[in-house]
Structure formats: C-alpha cells, structure tokens
Amino acid sequence: MSETSGKPSVLFVCVHNAGRSQMAAAWLTHLAGDRVEVRSAGSNPGENVNPAAVEAMREVGIDISAEVPKMLTVDAVKESDVCITMGCGDTCPVFPGKRYLDWQLEDPAGQGVEAVRPIRDEIKVLVVGLIKEIAPESEVTA
C-alpha cells in the first residue's frame, strides 16, 4: 500500500512508454477509479504516445491523447507495490519486497489500429484480473 494514500500502487513499464504501458495505465485508472494509484514509465521513452494506441483506446471511450511517455526512475519502482513489465527485459530495477509481474504482450509499435485492438483487449482482461486481486470492490468503504 502506498504510504501516502493507503491505496495499492501499480507501475506499468515498457520500453517506450508509448503503447502497452499507457493502455494498461488508462484501463486501470478507468476501471478501478481512485482505488489504485497508477503510474507508467519506459526504459527508453518515445517522443509521443503511439497514435494507434490512442485511437484503439478512443474506440472504447478512453482518451490517452494527452499522455506523455515518461522515463522509468528508481523512485517510481520504490513507490509502487506492484511493478508490471511488458517487454522491458532486464532494464527494470528490482527491489526486495516489491511484487513483479511480466505481461507477455505483442509490441504495438509501428502497427495500425487493427493490430492494436487485440492487444488493447488482452490488456483489459489482465487489468480486470489485477483489480480483483489488489483492489476488489468490497474494500471500498462509504
């Protein structure tokens, strides 16, 4: 749990922080609301979020067009309870006591929206499972 908010915190990491990690962060924010702290970063951030990822998310009513790829920092990992990597290999720092998951997802870089849709949908399924595990609805108090 985050020391400041008392909520579980999740960091999504991919190489460019332009596709998979941005879609995952958007899904988690959209589906879990304020029950989870969400971060995303890349080991070698791109200039912009992948336009096909922006379009694929827009199709499901989620706008990620204003997001900007961010550099992965040691602090981002330290501040997160769960670190989910998506093809960043050995570039993610590892700290004791943190939970690490590696989601094997196709890289949407350079692909059209038709190829990104199934990746978007696969990420949603993974995020729904993650929410059930770390922030189930029953934990919400009025």
Coordinates of N, CA and C in Angstrom, one line a residue:
M1 N 0.8 -1.2 0.0 CA 0.0 0.0 0.0 C 0.9 1.2 0.0
S2 N 0.5 2.2 -0.7 CA 1.2 3.5 -0.8 C 1.2 4.1 0.6
E3 N 2.3 4.6 1.1 CA 2.4 5.2 2.4 C 1.6 6.5 2.5
T4 N 1.5 7.2 1.4 CA 0.8 8.5 1.4 C -0.7 8.3 1.2
S5 N -1.1 7.4 0.4 CA -2.6 7.3 0.1 C -3.3 6.1 0.8
G6 N -2.5 5.1 1.2 CA -3.1 3.9 1.7 C -3.7 3.0 0.7
K7 N -3.5 3.3 -0.6 CA -4.1 2.5 -1.7 C -2.9 1.7 -2.3
P8 N -3.3 0.6 -2.9 CA -2.3 -0.1 -3.7 C -1.8 0.7 -4.9
S9 N -0.5 0.6 -5.2 CA 0.0 1.4 -6.3 C 0.7 0.4 -7.3
V10 N 0.4 0.7 -8.6 CA 0.9 -0.1 -9.7 C 1.7 0.7 -10.7
L11 N 2.8 0.2 -11.1 CA 3.7 0.8 -12.1 C 3.7 -0.1 -13.3
F12 N 3.3 0.4 -14.5 CA 3.4 -0.3 -15.7 C 4.6 0.2 -16.5
V13 N 5.4 -0.8 -16.9 CA 6.7 -0.4 -17.6 C 6.8 -1.2 -18.9
C14 N 7.1 -0.4 -20.0 CA 7.5 -1.0 -21.2 C 8.7 -0.1 -21.8
V15 N 9.2 -0.5 -22.9 CA 10.4 0.2 -23.4 C 10.1 1.7 -23.6
H16 N 9.2 2.0 -24.5 CA 8.9 3.3 -24.9 C 7.9 4.1 -24.2
N17 N 7.1 3.4 -23.3 CA 6.0 4.0 -22.5 C 5.1 4.8 -23.5
A18 N 4.9 4.1 -24.7 CA 4.1 4.8 -25.7 C 2.9 4.0 -26.1
G19 N 2.8 2.7 -25.7 CA 1.7 1.8 -26.2 C 1.1 1.0 -25.1
R20 N 1.8 -0.2 -24.8 CA 1.2 -1.1 -23.9 C 1.1 -0.5 -22.5
S21 N 2.1 0.1 -21.9 CA 2.0 0.6 -20.6 C 1.1 1.7 -20.5
Q22 N 0.9 2.5 -21.5 CA 0.0 3.6 -21.5 C -1.5 3.1 -21.5
M23 N -1.7 2.1 -22.4 CA -3.1 1.5 -22.4 C -3.4 0.8 -21.1
A24 N -2.4 0.1 -20.5 CA -2.7 -0.6 -19.2 C -3.0 0.5 -18.1
A25 N -2.2 1.5 -18.0 CA -2.4 2.6 -17.0 C -3.8 3.2 -17.2
A26 N -4.2 3.4 -18.5 CA -5.5 4.0 -18.7 C -6.6 3.1 -18.3
W27 N -6.5 1.8 -18.7 CA -7.5 0.8 -18.3 C -7.6 0.7 -16.8
L28 N -6.5 0.7 -16.0 CA -6.6 0.6 -14.6 C -7.2 1.8 -14.0
T29 N -6.8 3.0 -14.5 CA -7.5 4.2 -14.0 C -9.0 4.2 -14.3
H30 N -9.3 3.8 -15.5 CA -10.7 3.8 -15.9 C -11.6 2.8 -15.1
L31 N -11.0 1.6 -14.9 CA -11.8 0.6 -14.3 C -11.8 0.6 -12.7
A32 N -10.6 1.0 -12.1 CA -10.5 1.0 -10.7 C -10.8 2.4 -10.0
G33 N -10.8 3.4 -10.9 CA -11.1 4.7 -10.3 C -10.0 5.1 -9.3
D34 N -10.4 5.7 -8.2 CA -9.4 6.1 -7.2 C -9.0 5.1 -6.2
R35 N -9.4 3.8 -6.5 CA -9.0 2.7 -5.5 C -7.5 2.3 -5.7
V36 N -6.9 2.8 -6.8 CA -5.5 2.3 -7.0 C -4.7 3.6 -7.5
E37 N -3.5 3.7 -7.1 CA -2.5 4.7 -7.6 C -1.9 4.0 -8.9
V38 N -1.9 4.8 -10.0 CA -1.4 4.2 -11.2 C -0.2 5.1 -11.8
R39 N 0.8 4.4 -12.2 CA 2.0 5.1 -12.8 C 2.3 4.2 -14.1
S40 N 3.0 4.9 -15.0 CA 3.6 4.2 -16.1 C 4.9 4.9 -16.5
A41 N 5.8 4.1 -17.1 CA 7.1 4.7 -17.5 C 7.7 3.7 -18.5
G42 N 8.8 4.2 -19.1 CA 9.6 3.4 -20.1 C 11.1 3.5 -19.8
S43 N 11.7 2.4 -20.2 CA 13.2 2.3 -20.0 C 13.9 3.2 -21.1
N44 N 13.2 3.5 -22.2 CA 13.7 4.3 -23.2 C 12.5 5.0 -23.9
P45 N 11.9 6.0 -23.2 CA 10.7 6.6 -23.6 C 10.7 7.2 -25.0
G46 N 9.6 7.0 -25.7 CA 9.4 7.6 -27.0 C 9.1 9.1 -26.9
E47 N 8.9 9.7 -28.1 CA 8.5 11.1 -28.2 C 7.1 11.3 -27.8
N48 N 6.2 10.4 -28.3 CA 4.8 10.6 -28.1 C 4.1 9.2 -27.9
V49 N 2.9 9.3 -27.4 CA 2.1 8.0 -27.3 C 1.8 7.5 -28.7
N50 N 1.8 6.2 -28.9 CA 1.6 5.6 -30.2 C 0.2 6.0 -30.7
P51 N 0.1 6.6 -31.9 CA -1.3 7.1 -32.4 C -2.3 5.9 -32.5
A52 N -1.8 4.7 -32.9 CA -2.7 3.6 -33.0 C -3.2 3.2 -31.6
A53 N -2.4 3.3 -30.5 CA -2.9 3.1 -29.2 C -3.9 4.1 -28.8
V54 N -3.6 5.4 -29.1 CA -4.6 6.5 -28.8 C -5.9 6.2 -29.5
E55 N -5.9 5.8 -30.7 CA -7.1 5.5 -31.5 C -7.9 4.3 -30.9
A56 N -7.1 3.2 -30.6 CA -7.7 2.0 -30.1 C -8.4 2.3 -28.7
M57 N -7.8 3.1 -27.9 CA -8.4 3.4 -26.6 C -9.6 4.4 -26.8
R58 N -9.5 5.3 -27.7 CA -10.6 6.2 -28.0 C -11.9 5.4 -28.4
E59 N -11.7 4.3 -29.1 CA -12.8 3.5 -29.6 C -13.6 2.9 -28.4
V60 N -12.9 2.7 -27.2 CA -13.6 2.2 -26.0 C -13.9 3.3 -25.0
G61 N -13.8 4.6 -25.5 CA -14.2 5.7 -24.7 C -13.2 6.2 -23.7
I62 N -11.9 5.9 -23.9 CA -10.8 6.3 -23.0 C -9.8 7.2 -23.8
D63 N -9.6 8.4 -23.3 CA -8.7 9.3 -24.1 C -7.3 9.4 -23.4
I64 N -6.3 8.9 -24.2 CA -5.0 8.9 -23.7 C -4.1 9.9 -24.6
S65 N -4.8 10.7 -25.3 CA -4.1 11.6 -26.3 C -3.2 12.6 -25.6
A66 N -3.5 13.0 -24.3 CA -2.7 14.0 -23.6 C -1.6 13.4 -22.8
E67 N -1.5 12.0 -22.8 CA -0.4 11.4 -22.1 C 1.0 11.6 -22.8
V68 N 2.0 11.6 -22.0 CA 3.4 11.8 -22.5 C 4.2 10.7 -21.9
P69 N 5.0 10.0 -22.8 CA 5.9 9.0 -22.3 C 6.9 9.5 -21.2
K70 N 7.1 8.7 -20.2 CA 7.9 9.2 -19.1 C 9.1 8.2 -18.9
M71 N 10.2 8.7 -18.4 CA 11.4 7.9 -18.1 C 11.2 7.1 -16.8
L72 N 11.5 5.8 -16.9 CA 11.5 4.9 -15.7 C 12.5 5.4 -14.7
T73 N 12.1 5.6 -13.4 CA 13.0 6.0 -12.4 C 13.0 5.0 -11.3
V74 N 14.1 5.0 -10.5 CA 14.2 4.1 -9.4 C 13.1 4.5 -8.4
D75 N 12.8 5.8 -8.2 CA 11.8 6.2 -7.3 C 10.4 5.6 -7.7
A76 N 10.1 5.6 -8.9 CA 8.8 5.1 -9.4 C 8.6 3.7 -9.0
V77 N 9.7 2.9 -9.1 CA 9.7 1.5 -8.7 C 9.5 1.4 -7.2
K78 N 10.3 2.1 -6.5 CA 10.3 2.1 -5.0 C 8.9 2.5 -4.5
E79 N 8.2 3.4 -5.1 CA 6.9 3.9 -4.6 C 5.8 3.0 -5.0
S80 N 6.0 1.9 -5.8 CA 5.0 1.1 -6.3 C 4.9 -0.3 -5.6
D81 N 3.7 -0.8 -5.3 CA 3.6 -2.1 -4.7 C 3.7 -3.2 -5.7
V82 N 3.2 -2.9 -6.9 CA 3.3 -3.9 -8.0 C 3.9 -3.3 -9.2
C83 N 4.9 -3.9 -9.8 CA 5.6 -3.4 -11.0 C 5.3 -4.4 -12.1
I84 N 4.6 -4.0 -13.1 CA 4.3 -4.9 -14.2 C 5.1 -4.5 -15.4
T85 N 5.9 -5.4 -15.9 CA 6.8 -5.1 -17.0 C 6.1 -5.7 -18.3
M86 N 6.4 -5.1 -19.4 CA 5.8 -5.5 -20.7 C 6.9 -5.5 -21.7
G87 N 7.8 -6.4 -21.7 CA 8.9 -6.4 -22.7 C 10.0 -5.5 -22.5
C88 N 10.3 -5.1 -21.2 CA 11.5 -4.2 -21.0 C 12.7 -5.0 -20.6
G89 N 12.6 -6.3 -20.5 CA 13.8 -7.1 -20.3 C 14.4 -6.8 -18.9
D90 N 15.7 -6.7 -18.9 CA 16.5 -6.5 -17.7 C 16.7 -5.1 -17.3
T91 N 16.0 -4.1 -18.0 CA 16.3 -2.7 -17.7 C 15.5 -2.2 -16.5
C92 N 14.6 -3.0 -15.9 CA 13.8 -2.6 -14.8 C 14.5 -2.9 -13.5
P93 N 14.7 -1.9 -12.6 CA 15.4 -2.2 -11.4 C 14.5 -3.0 -10.5
V94 N 15.1 -3.9 -9.7 CA 14.4 -4.9 -8.9 C 14.7 -4.6 -7.4
F95 N 13.7 -4.4 -6.6 CA 13.9 -4.2 -5.2 C 13.2 -5.3 -4.3
P96 N 13.8 -5.7 -3.2 CA 13.2 -6.7 -2.4 C 11.9 -6.1 -1.8
G97 N 10.9 -7.0 -1.7 CA 9.6 -6.7 -1.1 C 8.6 -6.1 -2.1
K98 N 9.0 -6.0 -3.4 CA 8.1 -5.5 -4.4 C 7.6 -6.7 -5.1
R99 N 6.4 -6.6 -5.7 CA 5.9 -7.7 -6.5 C 6.1 -7.3 -7.9
Y100 N 6.6 -8.3 -8.7 CA 6.8 -8.1 -10.1 C 6.0 -9.1 -11.0
L101 N 5.4 -8.6 -12.0 CA 4.7 -9.4 -12.9 C 5.2 -9.0 -14.3
D102 N 5.3 -10.0 -15.2 CA 5.7 -9.7 -16.6 C 4.6 -10.2 -17.5
W103 N 3.9 -9.2 -18.1 CA 2.9 -9.5 -19.0 C 3.4 -9.6 -20.5
Q104 N 3.3 -10.8 -21.0 CA 3.8 -11.0 -22.4 C 2.8 -10.5 -23.4
L105 N 3.0 -9.4 -23.9 CA 2.1 -8.7 -24.9 C 2.9 -8.3 -26.1
E106 N 2.2 -8.5 -27.3 CA 2.8 -8.0 -28.5 C 3.1 -6.5 -28.5
D107 N 4.2 -6.1 -29.1 CA 4.5 -4.7 -29.1 C 3.7 -4.0 -30.2
P108 N 2.9 -3.0 -29.9 CA 2.1 -2.3 -30.9 C 2.9 -1.3 -31.7
A109 N 4.2 -1.1 -31.4 CA 5.0 -0.1 -32.1 C 4.9 -0.3 -33.6
G110 N 4.6 0.7 -34.4 CA 4.7 0.6 -35.9 C 3.5 -0.1 -36.5
Q111 N 2.5 -0.5 -35.6 CA 1.4 -1.3 -36.2 C 0.1 -0.4 -36.2
G112 N -0.8 -0.7 -37.1 CA -2.0 0.0 -37.3 C -3.0 -0.3 -36.2
V113 N -4.1 0.4 -36.1 CA -5.1 0.3 -35.1 C -5.7 -1.2 -35.1
E114 N -5.8 -1.8 -36.3 CA -6.3 -3.1 -36.4 C -5.5 -4.1 -35.6
A115 N -4.2 -3.9 -35.6 CA -3.3 -4.8 -34.9 C -3.3 -4.5 -33.4
V116 N -3.6 -3.2 -33.0 CA -3.5 -2.8 -31.6 C -4.8 -3.2 -30.8
R117 N -5.9 -3.3 -31.5 CA -7.2 -3.6 -30.8 C -7.0 -4.9 -30.0
P118 N -6.5 -6.0 -30.6 CA -6.4 -7.3 -29.7 C -5.5 -7.1 -28.5
I119 N -4.4 -6.3 -28.7 CA -3.5 -6.0 -27.6 C -4.3 -5.2 -26.5
R120 N -5.0 -4.2 -26.9 CA -5.8 -3.4 -26.0 C -6.8 -4.3 -25.2
D121 N -7.5 -5.2 -25.9 CA -8.4 -6.1 -25.3 C -7.8 -7.1 -24.3
E122 N -6.6 -7.6 -24.7 CA -5.9 -8.5 -23.8 C -5.4 -7.8 -22.6
I123 N -5.0 -6.5 -22.7 CA -4.6 -5.7 -21.5 C -5.7 -5.5 -20.6
K124 N -6.9 -5.3 -21.2 CA -8.1 -5.1 -20.3 C -8.4 -6.3 -19.5
V125 N -8.3 -7.5 -20.0 CA -8.5 -8.7 -19.3 C -7.5 -8.9 -18.2
L126 N -6.3 -8.6 -18.4 CA -5.2 -8.7 -17.4 C -5.5 -7.6 -16.3
V127 N -5.9 -6.4 -16.7 CA -6.1 -5.4 -15.7 C -7.3 -5.7 -14.8
V128 N -8.4 -6.3 -15.4 CA -9.5 -6.7 -14.6 C -9.1 -7.7 -13.6
G129 N -8.3 -8.7 -14.0 CA -7.8 -9.7 -13.0 C -7.0 -9.1 -11.9
L130 N -6.1 -8.1 -12.3 CA -5.3 -7.4 -11.3 C -6.2 -6.7 -10.3
I131 N -7.2 -6.0 -10.8 CA -8.1 -5.2 -9.9 C -8.8 -6.2 -8.9
K132 N -9.2 -7.3 -9.4 CA -9.9 -8.3 -8.5 C -9.0 -8.7 -7.4
E133 N -7.7 -8.8 -7.7 CA -6.7 -9.2 -6.7 C -6.3 -8.1 -5.7
I134 N -6.0 -6.9 -6.2 CA -5.4 -5.9 -5.4 C -6.4 -4.9 -4.8
A135 N -7.5 -4.7 -5.5 CA -8.5 -3.6 -5.1 C -9.9 -4.0 -5.4
P136 N -10.3 -5.2 -4.8 CA -11.7 -5.6 -5.0 C -12.7 -4.6 -4.5
E137 N -13.9 -4.5 -5.2 CA -14.9 -3.6 -4.8 C -15.3 -3.6 -3.4
S138 N -15.3 -4.8 -2.8 CA -15.7 -5.0 -1.4 C -14.8 -4.2 -0.4
E139 N -13.6 -3.8 -0.8 CA -12.7 -3.0 0.0 C -13.2 -1.5 0.1
V140 N -14.0 -1.1 -0.8 CA -14.4 0.3 -0.8 C -15.3 0.6 0.4
T141 N -15.0 1.6 1.1 CA -15.9 2.0 2.2 C -16.6 3.3 1.9
A142 N -17.8 3.5 2.4 CA -18.6 4.7 2.1 C -18.1 5.8 3.0

